[in-house]
Amino acid sequence: MSSIGASRPSFDLNGAKIWKSFLDRAAQREMTEDIRSIAKRAPFLQPMTPWGKPMTVRMTSAGRFGWVTDRRGYRYEEAHPKTGQPWPEIPPSILTVWKAVAETPTPPDCCLVNYYSEKARMGLHQDKDEADFGFPVVSISLGDPATFRIGGSNRKDPTQSVTLESGDVLLMGGEARLAFHGIDRIKFGGSTLLPDGGRINLTLRRVAPAGV
Ligand code: MD6
Ligand code: FE
């Protein structure tokens, strides 16, 4: 049996709540299998920024909406850009985490899946393409450890860093919902969860307003 952690976070970092080891190893393995199934139907893409620079992470999505970026800009789409098919459903193993920590009866309608190989990183950004910032963003880390940096809602606000490890859950809500954040680097090979190494980050979001 896999199990998930307590409802009280381990600590707070610039307003983000962090649950260390929220998922035990069995829950991490189950989720990794579910992500494999998602990627079979909705293959990972190499996203291109609107200014024409390829991103270093690979991305796919589950749920009604997938987050995509290309020369036309950042947006949510209801179909995979290459297959033209709707995104796979968000698996119950992942929905369970939202239900445990998000403090809302409204389900997420997007699970963005990011894969980091050895040199991948994610620059400081805000998540602000969603309709209602009253809903949090919930993030799940799997595989290699990563240095996560978070500041305030202005790009120049001071930042703090923390190592996110496999099974950790992070929630950005309330005042921290629009905080700038990013991934400086991963410690490649620092976990044995993924056979080829690297890190998977899932972010659960509510893109459409409640009830839509
Ligand atoms: C990552 N996370 O952990 C990138 N966004 O790889 C995010 O961009 C993120 O962790 C919104 C809320 C929580 C996050
Ligand atoms: Fe983000």
PDB file of C-alpha atoms and ligand atoms in Angstrom:
ATOM      1  CA  MET A   1       0.000   0.000   0.000  1.00  0.00           C
ATOM      2  CA  SER A   2       1.256   3.465  -0.835  1.00  0.00           C
ATOM      3  CA  SER A   3       0.572   6.298   1.545  1.00  0.00           C
ATOM      4  CA  ILE A   4       0.584  10.076   1.586  1.00  0.00           C
ATOM      5  CA  GLY A   5       1.520  12.537   4.295  1.00  0.00           C
ATOM      6  CA  ALA A   6      -0.089  14.700   6.919  1.00  0.00           C
ATOM      7  CA  SER A   7      -2.251  17.747   6.262  1.00  0.00           C
ATOM      8  CA  ARG A   8       0.075  20.062   8.192  1.00  0.00           C
ATOM      9  CA  PRO A   9       3.019  21.354   6.118  1.00  0.00           C
ATOM     10  CA  SER A  10       6.602  20.741   7.289  1.00  0.00           C
ATOM     11  CA  PHE A  11       7.537  24.421   6.835  1.00  0.00           C
ATOM     12  CA  ASP A  12       6.896  27.681   5.038  1.00  0.00           C
ATOM     13  CA  LEU A  13       9.258  29.373   2.555  1.00  0.00           C
ATOM     14  CA  ASN A  14       8.340  32.945   1.537  1.00  0.00           C
ATOM     15  CA  GLY A  15       4.672  31.983   1.930  1.00  0.00           C
ATOM     16  CA  ALA A  16       4.887  28.698   0.003  1.00  0.00           C
ATOM     17  CA  LYS A  17       3.965  25.651   2.057  1.00  0.00           C
ATOM     18  CA  ILE A  18       6.223  22.616   1.822  1.00  0.00           C
ATOM     19  CA  TRP A  19       5.454  19.048   2.862  1.00  0.00           C
ATOM     20  CA  LYS A  20       8.655  16.980   3.006  1.00  0.00           C
ATOM     21  CA  SER A  21       8.265  13.323   1.957  1.00  0.00           C
ATOM     22  CA  PHE A  22       4.523  13.738   1.426  1.00  0.00           C
ATOM     23  CA  LEU A  23       4.602  10.666  -0.842  1.00  0.00           C
ATOM     24  CA  ASP A  24       6.288   7.492   0.300  1.00  0.00           C
ATOM     25  CA  ARG A  25       8.347   5.437  -2.130  1.00  0.00           C
ATOM     26  CA  ALA A  26       5.399   3.239  -3.190  1.00  0.00           C
ATOM     27  CA  ALA A  27       3.243   6.302  -3.924  1.00  0.00           C
ATOM     28  CA  GLN A  28       6.125   7.833  -5.922  1.00  0.00           C
ATOM     29  CA  ARG A  29       6.471   4.650  -7.985  1.00  0.00           C
ATOM     30  CA  GLU A  30       2.736   4.474  -8.650  1.00  0.00           C
ATOM     31  CA  MET A  31       2.706   8.100  -9.775  1.00  0.00           C
ATOM     32  CA  THR A  32       5.747   7.541 -12.011  1.00  0.00           C
ATOM     33  CA  GLU A  33       3.904   4.695 -13.755  1.00  0.00           C
ATOM     34  CA  ASP A  34       0.866   6.929 -14.238  1.00  0.00           C
ATOM     35  CA  ILE A  35       3.100   9.613 -15.781  1.00  0.00           C
ATOM     36  CA  ARG A  36       4.533   6.998 -18.179  1.00  0.00           C
ATOM     37  CA  SER A  37       0.973   6.271 -19.346  1.00  0.00           C
ATOM     38  CA  ILE A  38       0.287   9.980 -19.809  1.00  0.00           C
ATOM     39  CA  ALA A  39       3.470  10.390 -21.885  1.00  0.00           C
ATOM     40  CA  LYS A  40       2.528   7.454 -24.141  1.00  0.00           C
ATOM     41  CA  ARG A  41      -0.652   9.203 -25.225  1.00  0.00           C
ATOM     42  CA  ALA A  42       0.632  12.778 -24.942  1.00  0.00           C
ATOM     43  CA  PRO A  43       4.368  12.681 -25.779  1.00  0.00           C
ATOM     44  CA  PHE A  44       6.769  15.126 -24.109  1.00  0.00           C
ATOM     45  CA  LEU A  45       7.428  18.243 -26.175  1.00  0.00           C
ATOM     46  CA  GLN A  46      10.377  20.593 -26.286  1.00  0.00           C
ATOM     47  CA  PRO A  47       8.686  23.948 -25.694  1.00  0.00           C
ATOM     48  CA  MET A  48       9.862  27.086 -27.450  1.00  0.00           C
ATOM     49  CA  THR A  49       9.638  30.452 -25.711  1.00  0.00           C
ATOM     50  CA  PRO A  50       7.693  33.191 -27.546  1.00  0.00           C
ATOM     51  CA  TRP A  51      11.069  34.824 -28.295  1.00  0.00           C
ATOM     52  CA  GLY A  52      12.304  31.689 -30.071  1.00  0.00           C
ATOM     53  CA  LYS A  53      14.588  30.116 -27.469  1.00  0.00           C
ATOM     54  CA  PRO A  54      14.039  26.375 -26.775  1.00  0.00           C
ATOM     55  CA  MET A  55      13.308  25.620 -23.119  1.00  0.00           C
ATOM     56  CA  THR A  56      15.585  23.099 -21.400  1.00  0.00           C
ATOM     57  CA  VAL A  57      12.702  21.153 -19.784  1.00  0.00           C
ATOM     58  CA  ARG A  58      10.434  18.739 -21.684  1.00  0.00           C
ATOM     59  CA  MET A  59       6.697  19.189 -21.112  1.00  0.00           C
ATOM     60  CA  THR A  60       3.383  17.453 -21.459  1.00  0.00           C
ATOM     61  CA  SER A  61       0.062  17.728 -19.622  1.00  0.00           C
ATOM     62  CA  ALA A  62      -2.992  15.910 -18.350  1.00  0.00           C
ATOM     63  CA  GLY A  63      -6.459  17.275 -17.659  1.00  0.00           C
ATOM     64  CA  ARG A  64      -8.794  19.445 -19.738  1.00  0.00           C
ATOM     65  CA  PHE A  65      -6.058  22.012 -20.342  1.00  0.00           C
ATOM     66  CA  GLY A  66      -2.397  21.660 -21.196  1.00  0.00           C
ATOM     67  CA  TRP A  67       0.073  24.524 -20.916  1.00  0.00           C
ATOM     68  CA  VAL A  68       1.906  25.170 -24.175  1.00  0.00           C
ATOM     69  CA  THR A  69       4.382  27.733 -25.434  1.00  0.00           C
ATOM     70  CA  ASP A  70       5.657  28.436 -28.929  1.00  0.00           C
ATOM     71  CA  ARG A  71       6.245  31.457 -31.175  1.00  0.00           C
ATOM     72  CA  ARG A  72       2.590  32.415 -30.661  1.00  0.00           C
ATOM     73  CA  GLY A  73       3.082  32.805 -26.905  1.00  0.00           C
ATOM     74  CA  TYR A  74       2.155  31.113 -23.630  1.00  0.00           C
ATOM     75  CA  ARG A  75      -1.346  29.687 -23.321  1.00  0.00           C
ATOM     76  CA  TYR A  76      -3.537  26.768 -22.309  1.00  0.00           C
ATOM     77  CA  GLU A  77      -4.799  24.441 -25.061  1.00  0.00           C
ATOM     78  CA  GLU A  78      -7.391  21.651 -24.978  1.00  0.00           C
ATOM     79  CA  ALA A  79      -5.423  19.430 -27.396  1.00  0.00           C
ATOM     80  CA  HIS A  80      -1.832  18.210 -27.668  1.00  0.00           C
ATOM     81  CA  PRO A  81      -0.111  20.368 -30.321  1.00  0.00           C
ATOM     82  CA  LYS A  82       1.439  17.376 -32.166  1.00  0.00           C
ATOM     83  CA  THR A  83      -1.255  14.673 -31.902  1.00  0.00           C
ATOM     84  CA  GLY A  84      -4.266  17.004 -31.972  1.00  0.00           C
ATOM     85  CA  GLN A  85      -5.863  14.745 -29.336  1.00  0.00           C
ATOM     86  CA  PRO A  86      -7.336  15.840 -25.989  1.00  0.00           C
ATOM     87  CA  TRP A  87      -4.902  15.514 -23.075  1.00  0.00           C
ATOM     88  CA  PRO A  88      -5.211  12.325 -20.958  1.00  0.00           C
ATOM     89  CA  GLU A  89      -7.194  12.555 -17.736  1.00  0.00           C
ATOM     90  CA  ILE A  90      -5.420  13.437 -14.501  1.00  0.00           C
ATOM     91  CA  PRO A  91      -4.872  10.098 -12.723  1.00  0.00           C
ATOM     92  CA  PRO A  92      -6.419   9.528  -9.251  1.00  0.00           C
ATOM     93  CA  SER A  93      -2.919   9.093  -7.725  1.00  0.00           C
ATOM     94  CA  ILE A  94      -2.237  12.750  -8.569  1.00  0.00           C
ATOM     95  CA  LEU A  95      -5.729  14.138  -7.820  1.00  0.00           C
ATOM     96  CA  THR A  96      -5.425  12.727  -4.298  1.00  0.00           C
ATOM     97  CA  VAL A  97      -2.610  15.165  -3.511  1.00  0.00           C
ATOM     98  CA  TRP A  98      -4.680  18.192  -4.571  1.00  0.00           C
ATOM     99  CA  LYS A  99      -7.601  16.946  -2.454  1.00  0.00           C
ATOM    100  CA  ALA A 100      -5.312  16.595   0.563  1.00  0.00           C
ATOM    101  CA  VAL A 101      -3.671  20.033   0.452  1.00  0.00           C
ATOM    102  CA  ALA A 102      -5.503  22.516  -1.818  1.00  0.00           C
ATOM    103  CA  GLU A 103      -8.346  23.362   0.610  1.00  0.00           C
ATOM    104  CA  THR A 104     -10.958  23.741  -2.131  1.00  0.00           C
ATOM    105  CA  PRO A 105     -13.743  21.466  -3.413  1.00  0.00           C
ATOM    106  CA  THR A 106     -12.956  22.587  -6.989  1.00  0.00           C
ATOM    107  CA  PRO A 107     -10.833  20.010  -8.828  1.00  0.00           C
ATOM    108  CA  PRO A 108      -7.754  20.967 -10.839  1.00  0.00           C
ATOM    109  CA  ASP A 109      -8.198  21.012 -14.624  1.00  0.00           C
ATOM    110  CA  CYS A 110      -4.518  20.953 -15.592  1.00  0.00           C
ATOM    111  CA  CYS A 111      -1.570  18.849 -14.525  1.00  0.00           C
ATOM    112  CA  LEU A 112       1.566  20.179 -16.189  1.00  0.00           C
ATOM    113  CA  VAL A 113       4.334  17.567 -16.354  1.00  0.00           C
ATOM    114  CA  ASN A 114       7.901  18.914 -16.576  1.00  0.00           C
ATOM    115  CA  TYR A 115      10.909  16.632 -17.128  1.00  0.00           C
ATOM    116  CA  TYR A 116      14.384  17.891 -16.208  1.00  0.00           C
ATOM    117  CA  SER A 117      17.423  16.091 -17.614  1.00  0.00           C
ATOM    118  CA  GLU A 118      20.925  16.829 -16.366  1.00  0.00           C
ATOM    119  CA  LYS A 119      21.327  20.425 -17.555  1.00  0.00           C
ATOM    120  CA  ALA A 120      17.698  21.539 -17.465  1.00  0.00           C
ATOM    121  CA  ARG A 121      16.583  24.490 -15.400  1.00  0.00           C
ATOM    122  CA  MET A 122      13.617  26.843 -15.129  1.00  0.00           C
ATOM    123  CA  GLY A 123      14.110  30.605 -14.981  1.00  0.00           C
ATOM    124  CA  LEU A 124      12.305  32.803 -12.437  1.00  0.00           C
ATOM    125  CA  HIS A 125       8.656  33.157 -13.465  1.00  0.00           C
ATOM    126  CA  GLN A 126       5.132  33.733 -12.173  1.00  0.00           C
ATOM    127  CA  ASP A 127       2.260  31.347 -12.916  1.00  0.00           C
ATOM    128  CA  LYS A 128      -0.397  33.792 -14.046  1.00  0.00           C
ATOM    129  CA  ASP A 129      -2.158  32.331 -17.096  1.00  0.00           C
ATOM    130  CA  GLU A 130      -5.022  30.985 -14.939  1.00  0.00           C
ATOM    131  CA  ALA A 131      -8.417  32.709 -14.484  1.00  0.00           C
ATOM    132  CA  ASP A 132      -8.691  32.799 -10.687  1.00  0.00           C
ATOM    133  CA  PHE A 133      -5.649  33.278  -8.455  1.00  0.00           C
ATOM    134  CA  GLY A 134      -7.823  32.284  -5.483  1.00  0.00           C
ATOM    135  CA  PHE A 135      -6.938  28.700  -6.422  1.00  0.00           C
ATOM    136  CA  PRO A 136      -3.470  27.546  -5.424  1.00  0.00           C
ATOM    137  CA  VAL A 137      -0.871  25.797  -7.569  1.00  0.00           C
ATOM    138  CA  VAL A 138       0.239  22.478  -6.087  1.00  0.00           C
ATOM    139  CA  SER A 139       3.591  21.016  -7.117  1.00  0.00           C
ATOM    140  CA  ILE A 140       4.901  17.455  -6.714  1.00  0.00           C
ATOM    141  CA  SER A 141       8.570  16.530  -7.125  1.00  0.00           C
ATOM    142  CA  LEU A 142       9.757  13.084  -8.292  1.00  0.00           C
ATOM    143  CA  GLY A 143      13.269  11.814  -8.956  1.00  0.00           C
ATOM    144  CA  ASP A 144      16.458  13.842  -8.612  1.00  0.00           C
ATOM    145  CA  PRO A 145      16.690  16.670  -6.045  1.00  0.00           C
ATOM    146  CA  ALA A 146      16.397  20.258  -7.304  1.00  0.00           C
ATOM    147  CA  THR A 147      17.244  23.699  -5.997  1.00  0.00           C
ATOM    148  CA  PHE A 148      13.965  25.656  -5.941  1.00  0.00           C
ATOM    149  CA  ARG A 149      14.135  29.434  -5.540  1.00  0.00           C
ATOM    150  CA  ILE A 150      11.194  31.633  -4.511  1.00  0.00           C
ATOM    151  CA  GLY A 151      10.876  35.387  -3.996  1.00  0.00           C
ATOM    152  CA  GLY A 152       7.925  37.773  -3.849  1.00  0.00           C
ATOM    153  CA  SER A 153       5.459  39.098  -6.391  1.00  0.00           C
ATOM    154  CA  ASN A 154       8.024  41.565  -7.782  1.00  0.00           C
ATOM    155  CA  ARG A 155      10.886  40.104  -9.790  1.00  0.00           C
ATOM    156  CA  LYS A 156      13.424  42.052  -7.721  1.00  0.00           C
ATOM    157  CA  ASP A 157      12.164  40.859  -4.317  1.00  0.00           C
ATOM    158  CA  PRO A 158      14.760  38.875  -2.331  1.00  0.00           C
ATOM    159  CA  THR A 159      14.637  35.117  -2.847  1.00  0.00           C
ATOM    160  CA  GLN A 160      15.191  32.051  -0.690  1.00  0.00           C
ATOM    161  CA  SER A 161      16.136  28.564  -1.845  1.00  0.00           C
ATOM    162  CA  VAL A 162      15.297  25.063  -0.757  1.00  0.00           C
ATOM    163  CA  THR A 163      16.120  21.579  -2.052  1.00  0.00           C
ATOM    164  CA  LEU A 164      13.022  19.765  -3.288  1.00  0.00           C
ATOM    165  CA  GLU A 165      13.393  15.987  -3.128  1.00  0.00           C
ATOM    166  CA  SER A 166      11.420  13.073  -4.495  1.00  0.00           C
ATOM    167  CA  GLY A 167       8.022  12.891  -2.787  1.00  0.00           C
ATOM    168  CA  ASP A 168       7.972  16.499  -1.598  1.00  0.00           C
ATOM    169  CA  VAL A 169       4.863  18.626  -2.187  1.00  0.00           C
ATOM    170  CA  LEU A 170       4.824  22.427  -2.417  1.00  0.00           C
ATOM    171  CA  LEU A 171       1.780  24.709  -2.470  1.00  0.00           C
ATOM    172  CA  MET A 172       1.692  28.309  -3.653  1.00  0.00           C
ATOM    173  CA  GLY A 173      -1.507  29.991  -2.548  1.00  0.00           C
ATOM    174  CA  GLY A 174      -2.734  33.194  -0.936  1.00  0.00           C
ATOM    175  CA  GLU A 175      -0.022  35.857  -0.832  1.00  0.00           C
ATOM    176  CA  ALA A 176       2.492  33.464  -2.412  1.00  0.00           C
ATOM    177  CA  ARG A 177       0.287  32.567  -5.390  1.00  0.00           C
ATOM    178  CA  LEU A 178       2.014  35.091  -7.652  1.00  0.00           C
ATOM    179  CA  ALA A 179       5.505  34.786  -6.191  1.00  0.00           C
ATOM    180  CA  PHE A 180       8.380  34.572  -8.663  1.00  0.00           C
ATOM    181  CA  HIS A 181      10.009  31.134  -8.530  1.00  0.00           C
ATOM    182  CA  GLY A 182      12.236  28.817 -10.534  1.00  0.00           C
ATOM    183  CA  ILE A 183      14.651  25.884 -10.548  1.00  0.00           C
ATOM    184  CA  ASP A 184      18.371  26.747 -10.532  1.00  0.00           C
ATOM    185  CA  ARG A 185      19.690  23.229 -11.081  1.00  0.00           C
ATOM    186  CA  ILE A 186      19.042  19.588 -10.393  1.00  0.00           C
ATOM    187  CA  LYS A 187      21.406  17.121  -8.741  1.00  0.00           C
ATOM    188  CA  PHE A 188      21.523  14.622 -11.585  1.00  0.00           C
ATOM    189  CA  GLY A 189      21.622  11.020 -10.368  1.00  0.00           C
ATOM    190  CA  GLY A 190      20.740  12.083  -6.826  1.00  0.00           C
ATOM    191  CA  SER A 191      17.708   9.770  -6.704  1.00  0.00           C
ATOM    192  CA  THR A 192      17.130   6.199  -7.865  1.00  0.00           C
ATOM    193  CA  LEU A 193      13.405   6.648  -8.582  1.00  0.00           C
ATOM    194  CA  LEU A 194      13.706   7.244 -12.333  1.00  0.00           C
ATOM    195  CA  PRO A 195      15.862   4.595 -14.047  1.00  0.00           C
ATOM    196  CA  ASP A 196      17.421   7.107 -16.453  1.00  0.00           C
ATOM    197  CA  GLY A 197      17.839   9.817 -13.795  1.00  0.00           C
ATOM    198  CA  GLY A 198      16.418  13.315 -14.016  1.00  0.00           C
ATOM    199  CA  ARG A 199      13.501  14.973 -12.303  1.00  0.00           C
ATOM    200  CA  ILE A 200       9.773  15.153 -12.909  1.00  0.00           C
ATOM    201  CA  ASN A 201       7.768  18.042 -11.536  1.00  0.00           C
ATOM    202  CA  LEU A 202       3.978  18.039 -11.650  1.00  0.00           C
ATOM    203  CA  THR A 203       2.022  21.239 -11.163  1.00  0.00           C
ATOM    204  CA  LEU A 204      -1.698  21.016 -10.565  1.00  0.00           C
ATOM    205  CA  ARG A 205      -3.738  24.081 -11.414  1.00  0.00           C
ATOM    206  CA  ARG A 206      -7.284  25.299 -11.887  1.00  0.00           C
ATOM    207  CA  VAL A 207      -7.275  27.106 -15.232  1.00  0.00           C
ATOM    208  CA  ALA A 208     -11.008  27.789 -15.801  1.00  0.00           C
ATOM    209  CA  PRO A 209     -13.122  29.611 -13.196  1.00  0.00           C
ATOM    210  CA  ALA A 210     -14.976  27.357 -10.710  1.00  0.00           C
ATOM    211  CA  GLY A 211     -18.055  25.705 -12.225  1.00  0.00           C
ATOM    212  CA  VAL A 212     -16.965  26.175 -15.864  1.00  0.00           C
TER     213      VAL A 212
HETATM  214  C1  MD6 B   1       9.557  22.945 -10.618  1.00  0.00           C
HETATM  215  N1  MD6 B   1       7.834  24.526 -10.349  1.00  0.00           N
HETATM  216  O1  MD6 B   1       9.474  22.655  -9.430  1.00  0.00           O
HETATM  217  C2  MD6 B   1       8.928  24.166 -11.168  1.00  0.00           C
HETATM  218  N2  MD6 B   1       4.986  26.639 -10.223  1.00  0.00           N
HETATM  219  O2  MD6 B   1      10.173  22.256 -11.419  1.00  0.00           O
HETATM  220  C3  MD6 B   1       7.023  25.539 -10.659  1.00  0.00           C
HETATM  221  O3  MD6 B   1       7.211  26.231 -11.632  1.00  0.00           O
HETATM  222  C4  MD6 B   1       5.909  25.818  -9.764  1.00  0.00           C
HETATM  223  O4  MD6 B   1       6.721  24.454  -8.000  1.00  0.00           O
HETATM  224  C5  MD6 B   1       3.937  26.973  -9.474  1.00  0.00           C
HETATM  225  C6  MD6 B   1       3.776  26.465  -8.207  1.00  0.00           C
HETATM  226  C7  MD6 B   1       4.694  25.612  -7.706  1.00  0.00           C
HETATM  227  C8  MD6 B   1       5.798  25.268  -8.487  1.00  0.00           C
HETATM  228 FE    FE B   2       5.739  27.767 -11.852  1.00  0.00          FE
END
